[in-house]
Amino acid sequence: MSETGPATASSPEQPPPETLSAPPPASAAKTTAARRTGLLVTVVLGGLSALPPLSMDMYLPALPEVTTALHSPAATIQLTLTACLAGMALGQLVVGPMSDKWGRRRPLLAGMVLYVLATAVCALAPSAELLIGFRLLQGLAGSAGIVIARAVVRDLYDGVEMARFFSTLMLISGVAPIVAPLIGAQVLRFADWRGVFVVLAAVGLALTLVVWRSLGETLPPAQRQTGGVGAALRTVRGLLADRVFAGYTLAGGFAFATLFSYISASPFVVQEIYGASAQTFSLLFGLNSVGLIVAGQVNGKLLVGRVSLDKVLAGGLAVLVGSAAALLLMTTGVFGRVGLVPVAAGLFVLMSAMGFVLPNTNALALMRTPHAAGSASALLGTASFLVGAVASPLVGIAGEGTAVPMAVVQLACALLATGCFLAMCRPWRAREAAAAA
């Protein structure tokens, strides 16, 4: 990884020359552009970030019905979830460089139109195989919203303001996993499983229209990447060669894997091992999501601007490691047999720590890439989804009688996130450089 020069007082070390293709825009121009973003644009970007969890979680209550309706085994229908997740991960690698080359607006609109069409076909799918194929396409198209929303934030904001905005997006997108299964269950009261995709298509169409009418281009032609596939690959290679950017990307990816392991294992752990009802699990899941959202708002409203982003991130990672270690000690019986309440408390603290980790890893990574924000956003998203997808199956590796694998995966991912942050980002060097200046 390449070493970079000294940092300024308000941002990390400057990115290496190969990462950028043009000088950064004037801060005054960026401030003016940021002021033009009102509540509507904030809601639009939040909606784009929330669309992927809506696409995944609204569908969950319908899985048993889909299995019966399409005469397919449960394992086959589970592939419809895997296909959508894989599409979201890989699609970002395509859409990100496209948005750096052609601007944000056109790739976003194209992706949203394709998302609506793919979702509509899912609603009409006569077989599991066709449903799997179009769920993959749905994920590929839906990835445009994830990657370009982050890139637009990078276009409009710098420094602590960007971290604050990411915390605001977390408030909006963090609600989606909570309400999505509830919405899906209500849809199933009035329609069959195909109705869920009809609702998702309608949501996608509404977002497409709002983007078309209200979200202008945020990347001027003078700041766009030039060249073809080779230039895009060189940009990605330059980003990966930036040791500090790679460190923040990996730290965010491993932290996200901790979150994925919780989502994968918690229904089984809470209900099967600790004997809670489905209603109790839903209450705890919602409470943990609220903890993440509240922590994100504390991060954006109270800490960012008063405490350096690296210090907040370090504190969040420390809490993440501590809560994961506590969960491992509880699940292995070090404290004797513990009940649901201590384990639920540990999971709540672990989830809340994400509100201090995820917004700041995104902001600190994107600070280094003002003219490759699309490609950088793609790498951030793809790393998170792929590492999460690898970690999720590991939580059940020891069977159904223990919660230890969940805690082991969570602690390992938290330690890896912390290790990447300390070894690759070396935040103390930025503080030393700022003090010397």
CSV table of C-alpha atoms in Angstrom, one decimal:
chain,number,residue,atom,x,y,z
A,1,MET,CA,0.0,0.0,0.0
A,2,SER,CA,1.3,3.4,-0.8
A,3,GLU,CA,2.2,5.9,1.9
A,4,THR,CA,0.6,9.3,1.8
A,5,GLY,CA,1.6,12.8,2.8
A,6,PRO,CA,0.7,14.6,6.0
A,7,ALA,CA,-2.9,15.3,6.9
A,8,THR,CA,-4.6,18.6,7.5
A,9,ALA,CA,-6.3,19.4,10.8
A,10,SER,CA,-9.7,18.6,9.5
A,11,SER,CA,-9.2,15.6,7.2
A,12,PRO,CA,-7.1,12.5,6.8
A,13,GLU,CA,-3.9,12.3,4.8
A,14,GLN,CA,-4.1,13.4,1.2
A,15,PRO,CA,-4.8,10.6,-1.3
A,16,PRO,CA,-2.1,9.5,-3.7
A,17,PRO,CA,-1.9,11.1,-7.1
A,18,GLU,CA,-3.1,8.1,-9.0
A,19,THR,CA,-6.5,8.2,-7.1
A,20,LEU,CA,-7.5,11.6,-8.5
A,21,SER,CA,-7.8,12.9,-12.0
A,22,ALA,CA,-8.7,16.5,-11.3
A,23,PRO,CA,-8.1,19.1,-8.6
A,24,PRO,CA,-10.7,19.2,-5.8
A,25,PRO,CA,-13.5,21.7,-6.2
A,26,ALA,CA,-13.4,24.9,-4.2
A,27,SER,CA,-14.8,24.5,-0.8
A,28,ALA,CA,-17.1,27.6,-1.2
A,29,ALA,CA,-18.7,26.0,-4.3
A,30,LYS,CA,-19.3,22.8,-2.4
A,31,THR,CA,-20.8,24.6,0.5
A,32,THR,CA,-23.2,26.4,-1.8
A,33,ALA,CA,-24.2,23.2,-3.4
A,34,ALA,CA,-24.7,21.6,-0.1
A,35,ARG,CA,-27.0,24.4,1.0
A,36,ARG,CA,-29.2,23.7,-2.0
A,37,THR,CA,-30.0,20.2,-0.7
A,38,GLY,CA,-33.2,20.4,1.2
A,39,LEU,CA,-35.4,18.0,3.0
A,40,LEU,CA,-36.6,16.4,-0.2
A,41,VAL,CA,-33.1,15.6,-1.4
A,42,THR,CA,-32.3,14.1,2.0
A,43,VAL,CA,-35.4,12.0,1.9
A,44,VAL,CA,-34.6,10.9,-1.7
A,45,LEU,CA,-31.0,9.8,-0.8
A,46,GLY,CA,-32.4,8.1,2.3
A,47,GLY,CA,-35.0,6.3,0.1
A,48,LEU,CA,-32.3,5.1,-2.3
A,49,SER,CA,-30.3,3.8,0.6
A,50,ALA,CA,-33.4,2.1,2.2
A,51,LEU,CA,-34.5,0.4,-1.1
A,52,PRO,CA,-32.1,-2.6,-0.8
A,53,PRO,CA,-33.2,-3.6,2.8
A,54,LEU,CA,-36.8,-3.1,1.7
A,55,SER,CA,-36.2,-5.4,-1.3
A,56,MET,CA,-34.7,-8.0,1.0
A,57,ASP,CA,-36.8,-7.8,4.1
A,58,MET,CA,-40.3,-7.2,2.8
A,59,TYR,CA,-40.1,-10.5,1.0
A,60,LEU,CA,-39.2,-12.5,4.1
A,61,PRO,CA,-42.7,-13.2,5.5
A,62,ALA,CA,-43.7,-14.5,2.0
A,63,LEU,CA,-41.0,-17.2,1.8
A,64,PRO,CA,-43.2,-20.1,3.0
A,65,GLU,CA,-45.9,-19.1,0.6
A,66,VAL,CA,-43.5,-18.8,-2.4
A,67,THR,CA,-42.2,-22.3,-1.6
A,68,THR,CA,-45.7,-23.7,-1.8
A,69,ALA,CA,-46.8,-21.7,-4.8
A,70,LEU,CA,-43.8,-22.5,-7.0
A,71,HIS,CA,-43.6,-26.1,-5.9
A,72,SER,CA,-39.9,-25.7,-5.0
A,73,PRO,CA,-37.9,-26.8,-1.9
A,74,ALA,CA,-37.1,-24.2,0.7
A,75,ALA,CA,-33.4,-24.3,-0.2
A,76,THR,CA,-34.1,-23.3,-3.8
A,77,ILE,CA,-36.4,-20.4,-2.7
A,78,GLN,CA,-33.6,-19.2,-0.3
A,79,LEU,CA,-31.5,-18.7,-3.4
A,80,THR,CA,-33.8,-15.8,-4.3
A,81,LEU,CA,-32.4,-14.0,-1.3
A,82,THR,CA,-28.8,-14.9,-2.1
A,83,ALA,CA,-29.2,-13.8,-5.7
A,84,CYS,CA,-30.5,-10.4,-4.7
A,85,LEU,CA,-27.7,-9.9,-2.2
A,86,ALA,CA,-25.1,-11.0,-4.8
A,87,GLY,CA,-26.5,-8.6,-7.3
A,88,MET,CA,-26.3,-5.7,-4.9
A,89,ALA,CA,-22.7,-6.5,-4.1
A,90,LEU,CA,-21.4,-7.0,-7.6
A,91,GLY,CA,-23.6,-4.3,-9.3
A,92,GLN,CA,-21.9,-1.6,-7.3
A,93,LEU,CA,-18.6,-2.4,-9.0
A,94,VAL,CA,-20.2,-1.6,-12.3
A,95,VAL,CA,-22.3,1.4,-11.4
A,96,GLY,CA,-19.7,3.2,-9.3
A,97,PRO,CA,-17.2,3.8,-12.2
A,98,MET,CA,-20.1,4.5,-14.6
A,99,SER,CA,-21.2,7.4,-12.3
A,100,ASP,CA,-17.6,8.8,-12.2
A,101,LYS,CA,-17.5,8.8,-16.0
A,102,TRP,CA,-21.0,9.9,-17.0
A,103,GLY,CA,-22.2,11.7,-13.9
A,104,ARG,CA,-24.6,10.5,-11.1
A,105,ARG,CA,-28.0,11.2,-12.7
A,106,ARG,CA,-28.0,9.1,-15.8
A,107,PRO,CA,-26.7,5.8,-14.3
A,108,LEU,CA,-29.0,6.3,-11.3
A,109,LEU,CA,-32.1,6.8,-13.5
A,110,ALA,CA,-31.1,3.8,-15.7
A,111,GLY,CA,-30.6,1.6,-12.7
A,112,MET,CA,-34.0,2.7,-11.2
A,113,VAL,CA,-35.9,2.0,-14.4
A,114,LEU,CA,-34.3,-1.4,-14.7
A,115,TYR,CA,-35.1,-2.1,-11.0
A,116,VAL,CA,-38.8,-1.4,-11.6
A,117,LEU,CA,-38.9,-3.6,-14.6
A,118,ALA,CA,-37.1,-6.5,-12.9
A,119,THR,CA,-39.3,-6.2,-9.9
A,120,ALA,CA,-42.4,-6.3,-12.1
A,121,VAL,CA,-41.2,-9.5,-13.7
A,122,CYS,CA,-40.6,-11.0,-10.3
A,123,ALA,CA,-44.2,-10.4,-9.5
A,124,LEU,CA,-45.2,-12.4,-12.6
A,125,ALA,CA,-42.5,-15.2,-12.4
A,126,PRO,CA,-44.0,-18.6,-13.1
A,127,SER,CA,-41.1,-20.6,-11.8
A,128,ALA,CA,-38.4,-20.5,-9.1
A,129,GLU,CA,-35.6,-20.4,-11.7
A,130,LEU,CA,-37.0,-17.3,-13.3
A,131,LEU,CA,-37.6,-15.7,-10.0
A,132,ILE,CA,-34.0,-16.3,-9.0
A,133,GLY,CA,-32.7,-14.8,-12.2
A,134,PHE,CA,-34.8,-11.6,-11.9
A,135,ARG,CA,-34.0,-11.3,-8.2
A,136,LEU,CA,-30.3,-11.2,-9.3
A,137,LEU,CA,-31.2,-8.5,-11.9
A,138,GLN,CA,-33.2,-6.6,-9.3
A,139,GLY,CA,-30.2,-6.6,-7.0
A,140,LEU,CA,-27.9,-5.5,-9.8
A,141,ALA,CA,-30.2,-2.6,-10.7
A,142,GLY,CA,-30.9,-1.7,-7.1
A,143,SER,CA,-27.2,-1.3,-6.3
A,144,ALA,CA,-27.3,2.0,-8.3
A,145,GLY,CA,-29.2,3.6,-5.5
A,146,ILE,CA,-26.8,2.5,-2.8
A,147,VAL,CA,-23.6,3.5,-4.5
A,148,ILE,CA,-24.8,6.7,-6.1
A,149,ALA,CA,-26.4,8.0,-2.9
A,150,ARG,CA,-23.1,7.8,-1.2
A,151,ALA,CA,-21.3,9.4,-4.1
A,152,VAL,CA,-23.8,12.3,-4.2
A,153,VAL,CA,-23.2,12.9,-0.5
A,154,ARG,CA,-19.4,13.0,-1.3
A,155,ASP,CA,-20.1,15.5,-4.1
A,156,LEU,CA,-22.0,17.8,-1.9
A,157,TYR,CA,-20.2,17.6,1.5
A,158,ASP,CA,-16.8,17.6,3.0
A,159,GLY,CA,-15.3,16.6,6.3
A,160,VAL,CA,-17.6,16.6,9.4
A,161,GLU,CA,-20.6,17.8,7.4
A,162,MET,CA,-20.3,14.6,5.3
A,163,ALA,CA,-20.2,12.5,8.5
A,164,ARG,CA,-23.2,14.3,9.8
A,165,PHE,CA,-25.1,13.6,6.6
A,166,PHE,CA,-24.2,9.9,6.7
A,167,SER,CA,-25.6,9.8,10.2
A,168,THR,CA,-28.9,11.4,8.9
A,169,LEU,CA,-29.0,8.7,6.1
A,170,MET,CA,-28.6,6.1,8.8
A,171,LEU,CA,-31.7,7.4,10.5
A,172,ILE,CA,-33.8,7.0,7.4
A,173,SER,CA,-32.3,3.7,6.1
A,174,GLY,CA,-32.0,2.2,9.5
A,175,VAL,CA,-35.8,2.3,9.9
A,176,ALA,CA,-36.2,0.2,6.7
A,177,PRO,CA,-35.2,-3.2,8.2
A,178,ILE,CA,-37.6,-2.6,11.1
A,179,VAL,CA,-40.7,-1.8,9.1
A,180,ALA,CA,-40.0,-3.9,6.0
A,181,PRO,CA,-41.2,-7.2,7.4
A,182,LEU,CA,-44.2,-5.5,9.0
A,183,ILE,CA,-45.1,-4.0,5.6
A,184,GLY,CA,-44.6,-7.3,3.9
A,185,ALA,CA,-46.9,-9.0,6.5
A,186,GLN,CA,-49.6,-6.5,5.9
A,187,VAL,CA,-49.4,-6.8,2.2
A,188,LEU,CA,-49.9,-10.6,2.6
A,189,ARG,CA,-53.1,-9.9,4.4
A,190,PHE,CA,-54.6,-8.5,1.2
A,191,ALA,CA,-52.6,-10.2,-1.6
A,192,ASP,CA,-50.4,-13.2,-2.2
A,193,TRP,CA,-46.6,-13.1,-2.4
A,194,ARG,CA,-46.7,-11.5,-5.8
A,195,GLY,CA,-48.3,-8.4,-4.2
A,196,VAL,CA,-45.0,-7.8,-2.3
A,197,PHE,CA,-43.2,-7.3,-5.5
A,198,VAL,CA,-46.0,-5.1,-6.9
A,199,VAL,CA,-45.5,-2.8,-3.8
A,200,LEU,CA,-41.7,-2.8,-4.3
A,201,ALA,CA,-42.2,-1.9,-8.0
A,202,ALA,CA,-44.5,0.9,-7.0
A,203,VAL,CA,-42.0,2.2,-4.5
A,204,GLY,CA,-39.2,2.0,-7.1
A,205,LEU,CA,-41.3,3.8,-9.6
A,206,ALA,CA,-42.2,6.6,-7.1
A,207,LEU,CA,-38.5,7.0,-6.3
A,208,THR,CA,-37.6,7.1,-10.0
A,209,LEU,CA,-40.0,9.9,-10.6
A,210,VAL,CA,-38.8,11.9,-7.6
A,211,VAL,CA,-35.2,11.4,-8.7
A,212,TRP,CA,-36.0,12.5,-12.2
A,213,ARG,CA,-37.8,15.7,-11.0
A,214,SER,CA,-35.9,16.7,-7.9
A,215,LEU,CA,-32.3,15.3,-7.9
A,216,GLY,CA,-30.0,17.3,-10.2
A,217,GLU,CA,-26.6,16.3,-11.4
A,218,THR,CA,-24.0,16.8,-8.7
A,219,LEU,CA,-20.8,15.9,-10.6
A,220,PRO,CA,-19.9,18.6,-13.2
A,221,PRO,CA,-18.5,17.4,-16.5
A,222,ALA,CA,-15.1,18.9,-15.7
A,223,GLN,CA,-14.7,16.7,-12.7
A,224,ARG,CA,-15.7,13.4,-14.4
A,225,GLN,CA,-13.3,10.6,-15.2
A,226,THR,CA,-12.2,10.2,-18.7
A,227,GLY,CA,-11.2,7.1,-20.7
A,228,GLY,CA,-12.7,3.6,-21.0
A,229,VAL,CA,-12.5,0.4,-19.0
A,230,GLY,CA,-8.7,0.7,-18.6
A,231,ALA,CA,-9.0,4.1,-17.0
A,232,ALA,CA,-11.7,2.7,-14.6
A,233,LEU,CA,-9.5,-0.2,-13.6
A,234,ARG,CA,-6.6,2.2,-13.0
A,235,THR,CA,-8.8,4.3,-10.8
A,236,VAL,CA,-9.8,1.3,-8.8
A,237,ARG,CA,-6.2,0.1,-8.6
A,238,GLY,CA,-5.2,3.6,-7.3
A,239,LEU,CA,-7.9,3.5,-4.6
A,240,LEU,CA,-6.8,0.0,-3.5
A,241,ALA,CA,-3.2,1.2,-3.4
A,242,ASP,CA,-4.1,3.9,-1.0
A,243,ARG,CA,-3.3,2.2,2.3
A,244,VAL,CA,-5.5,4.5,4.4
A,245,PHE,CA,-8.5,4.2,2.1
A,246,ALA,CA,-8.2,0.4,2.1
A,247,GLY,CA,-8.0,0.4,5.9
A,248,TYR,CA,-11.2,2.4,6.3
A,249,THR,CA,-12.9,0.2,3.7
A,250,LEU,CA,-11.8,-3.1,5.4
A,251,ALA,CA,-12.7,-1.7,8.8
A,252,GLY,CA,-16.2,-0.8,7.6
A,253,GLY,CA,-16.6,-4.2,5.8
A,254,PHE,CA,-15.6,-6.2,8.9
A,255,ALA,CA,-17.9,-4.1,11.1
A,256,PHE,CA,-20.7,-4.7,8.7
A,257,ALA,CA,-20.0,-8.4,8.8
A,258,THR,CA,-20.5,-8.2,12.6
A,259,LEU,CA,-23.9,-6.7,11.8
A,260,PHE,CA,-24.7,-9.4,9.2
A,261,SER,CA,-23.8,-12.2,11.7
A,262,TYR,CA,-26.3,-10.7,14.1
A,263,ILE,CA,-29.0,-10.6,11.5
A,264,SER,CA,-28.4,-14.1,10.4
A,265,ALA,CA,-28.1,-15.7,13.9
A,266,SER,CA,-30.4,-13.7,16.1
A,267,PRO,CA,-33.7,-15.3,15.1
A,268,PHE,CA,-32.4,-18.7,15.9
A,269,VAL,CA,-30.4,-17.7,19.1
A,270,VAL,CA,-33.2,-15.6,20.7
A,271,GLN,CA,-36.1,-18.0,19.8
A,272,GLU,CA,-34.6,-21.5,19.8
A,273,ILE,CA,-31.8,-21.3,22.3
A,274,TYR,CA,-33.2,-18.8,24.8
A,275,GLY,CA,-36.9,-19.8,24.2
A,276,ALA,CA,-38.3,-16.3,23.4
A,277,SER,CA,-41.5,-16.0,21.4
A,278,ALA,CA,-41.6,-14.5,17.9
A,279,GLN,CA,-43.2,-11.4,19.3
A,280,THR,CA,-40.3,-11.0,21.9
A,281,PHE,CA,-37.8,-11.5,19.1
A,282,SER,CA,-39.5,-8.8,17.0
A,283,LEU,CA,-39.5,-6.4,19.9
A,284,LEU,CA,-35.8,-7.0,20.6
A,285,PHE,CA,-34.9,-6.7,16.9
A,286,GLY,CA,-36.7,-3.4,16.7
A,287,LEU,CA,-35.1,-2.2,20.0
A,288,ASN,CA,-31.6,-3.0,18.7
A,289,SER,CA,-32.3,-1.2,15.5
A,290,VAL,CA,-33.5,1.8,17.5
A,291,GLY,CA,-30.2,1.7,19.4
A,292,LEU,CA,-28.3,1.8,16.2
A,293,ILE,CA,-30.3,4.8,14.9
A,294,VAL,CA,-30.0,6.7,18.2
A,295,ALA,CA,-26.3,6.1,18.3
A,296,GLY,CA,-26.0,7.4,14.7
A,297,GLN,CA,-27.8,10.6,15.7
A,298,VAL,CA,-25.6,11.1,18.7
A,299,ASN,CA,-22.6,10.6,16.4
A,300,GLY,CA,-23.9,13.2,13.8
A,301,LYS,CA,-25.5,15.8,16.1
A,302,LEU,CA,-23.3,15.7,19.2
A,303,LEU,CA,-19.9,14.2,18.5
A,304,VAL,CA,-19.0,15.1,14.9
A,305,GLY,CA,-17.4,18.5,14.8
A,306,ARG,CA,-16.5,18.4,18.5
A,307,VAL,CA,-14.4,15.2,18.5
A,308,SER,CA,-12.2,14.0,15.6
A,309,LEU,CA,-13.8,11.3,13.4
A,310,ASP,CA,-10.9,9.0,14.0
A,311,LYS,CA,-11.4,9.2,17.8
A,312,VAL,CA,-15.2,8.6,17.5
A,313,LEU,CA,-14.5,5.6,15.2
A,314,ALA,CA,-11.9,4.3,17.6
A,315,GLY,CA,-14.3,4.5,20.5
A,316,GLY,CA,-17.0,2.8,18.5
A,317,LEU,CA,-14.7,-0.1,17.6
A,318,ALA,CA,-13.6,-0.4,21.2
A,319,VAL,CA,-17.3,-0.8,22.3
A,320,LEU,CA,-17.8,-3.2,19.4
A,321,VAL,CA,-14.9,-5.4,20.5
A,322,GLY,CA,-16.0,-5.2,24.2
A,323,SER,CA,-19.6,-6.2,23.6
A,324,ALA,CA,-18.6,-9.0,21.3
A,325,ALA,CA,-16.1,-10.3,23.9
A,326,ALA,CA,-18.8,-10.1,26.6
A,327,LEU,CA,-21.2,-12.1,24.4
A,328,LEU,CA,-18.6,-14.8,23.8
A,329,LEU,CA,-17.9,-15.1,27.6
A,330,MET,CA,-21.7,-15.4,28.3
A,331,THR,CA,-22.4,-17.9,25.6
A,332,THR,CA,-19.4,-20.1,26.5
A,333,GLY,CA,-20.6,-20.3,30.1
A,334,VAL,CA,-17.8,-18.4,31.8
A,335,PHE,CA,-20.3,-16.6,33.9
A,336,GLY,CA,-22.4,-19.7,34.4
A,337,ARG,CA,-25.7,-20.2,32.7
A,338,VAL,CA,-27.1,-16.8,31.7
A,339,GLY,CA,-30.6,-16.0,30.5
A,340,LEU,CA,-31.9,-13.9,27.6
A,341,VAL,CA,-31.7,-10.5,29.3
A,342,PRO,CA,-27.9,-10.3,29.6
A,343,VAL,CA,-27.4,-11.7,26.0
A,344,ALA,CA,-30.0,-9.2,24.7
A,345,ALA,CA,-28.2,-6.4,26.5
A,346,GLY,CA,-24.9,-7.4,24.9
A,347,LEU,CA,-26.5,-7.5,21.4
A,348,PHE,CA,-28.1,-4.0,22.0
A,349,VAL,CA,-24.7,-2.5,22.9
A,350,LEU,CA,-23.1,-4.2,19.9
A,351,MET,CA,-25.7,-2.9,17.5
A,352,SER,CA,-25.6,0.6,19.0
A,353,ALA,CA,-21.8,0.7,18.4
A,354,MET,CA,-22.5,0.4,14.7
A,355,GLY,CA,-23.9,3.9,14.8
A,356,PHE,CA,-20.5,5.2,15.6
A,357,VAL,CA,-18.6,3.0,13.3
A,358,LEU,CA,-20.4,2.8,9.9
A,359,PRO,CA,-21.0,6.5,9.2
A,360,ASN,CA,-17.5,7.4,10.1
A,361,THR,CA,-15.7,4.7,8.1
A,362,ASN,CA,-17.8,5.8,5.1
A,363,ALA,CA,-17.0,9.5,5.6
A,364,LEU,CA,-13.3,9.0,6.3
A,365,ALA,CA,-12.8,6.8,3.3
A,366,LEU,CA,-14.7,9.1,0.9
A,367,MET,CA,-12.8,12.2,2.2
A,368,ARG,CA,-9.8,10.8,0.4
A,369,THR,CA,-11.5,10.4,-3.0
A,370,PRO,CA,-13.2,13.6,-4.1
A,371,HIS,CA,-12.9,12.7,-7.8
A,372,ALA,CA,-13.4,9.0,-7.7
A,373,ALA,CA,-16.4,9.0,-5.3
A,374,GLY,CA,-18.4,6.6,-7.4
A,375,SER,CA,-15.7,4.0,-7.6
A,376,ALA,CA,-14.8,4.5,-3.9
A,377,SER,CA,-18.4,4.1,-2.9
A,378,ALA,CA,-18.6,0.9,-5.0
A,379,LEU,CA,-15.6,-0.5,-3.2
A,380,LEU,CA,-17.1,0.4,0.2
A,381,GLY,CA,-20.4,-1.2,-0.6
A,382,THR,CA,-19.0,-4.3,-2.3
A,383,ALA,CA,-16.5,-5.0,0.5
A,384,SER,CA,-19.3,-4.7,3.1
A,385,PHE,CA,-21.7,-7.0,1.2
A,386,LEU,CA,-19.1,-9.7,0.3
A,387,VAL,CA,-17.5,-9.9,3.7
A,388,GLY,CA,-21.0,-10.0,5.3
A,389,ALA,CA,-22.1,-12.7,2.9
A,390,VAL,CA,-19.0,-14.8,3.8
A,391,ALA,CA,-19.4,-14.3,7.6
A,392,SER,CA,-23.2,-15.0,7.8
A,393,PRO,CA,-23.2,-18.8,7.1
A,394,LEU,CA,-20.4,-19.3,9.7
A,395,VAL,CA,-22.8,-18.4,12.6
A,396,GLY,CA,-24.5,-21.8,12.2
A,397,ILE,CA,-21.4,-23.9,11.7
A,398,ALA,CA,-21.7,-25.8,15.1
A,399,GLY,CA,-25.3,-26.7,14.7
A,400,GLU,CA,-28.4,-25.6,16.5
A,401,GLY,CA,-27.5,-26.1,20.1
A,402,THR,CA,-25.2,-23.2,20.8
A,403,ALA,CA,-24.8,-19.5,20.3
A,404,VAL,CA,-21.0,-19.6,20.6
A,405,PRO,CA,-20.4,-19.5,16.8
A,406,MET,CA,-22.3,-16.2,16.5
A,407,ALA,CA,-20.2,-14.7,19.3
A,408,VAL,CA,-17.0,-16.0,17.8
A,409,VAL,CA,-17.7,-14.6,14.4
A,410,GLN,CA,-18.7,-11.2,15.9
A,411,LEU,CA,-15.6,-11.0,18.0
A,412,ALA,CA,-13.3,-12.1,15.1
A,413,CYS,CA,-14.9,-9.5,12.7
A,414,ALA,CA,-14.7,-6.8,15.4
A,415,LEU,CA,-11.0,-7.5,16.1
A,416,LEU,CA,-10.3,-7.6,12.3
A,417,ALA,CA,-12.0,-4.2,11.9
A,418,THR,CA,-10.0,-2.7,14.7
A,419,GLY,CA,-6.8,-4.2,13.4
A,420,CYS,CA,-7.3,-2.8,9.9
A,421,PHE,CA,-8.1,0.6,11.4
A,422,LEU,CA,-5.0,0.7,13.6
A,423,ALA,CA,-2.5,-1.0,11.3
A,424,MET,CA,-3.5,0.6,8.0
A,425,CYS,CA,-5.1,4.0,8.8
A,426,ARG,CA,-2.7,4.8,11.7
A,427,PRO,CA,-4.8,7.7,12.9
A,428,TRP,CA,-2.2,8.9,15.4
A,429,ARG,CA,0.0,10.0,12.4
A,430,ALA,CA,-2.8,12.4,11.2
A,431,ARG,CA,-3.0,13.9,14.7
A,432,GLU,CA,0.8,14.2,14.9
A,433,ALA,CA,0.9,16.0,11.5
A,434,ALA,CA,-1.9,18.3,12.6
A,435,ALA,CA,-0.1,19.2,15.8
A,436,ALA,CA,3.2,19.8,13.9
A,437,ALA,CA,1.3,22.1,11.5
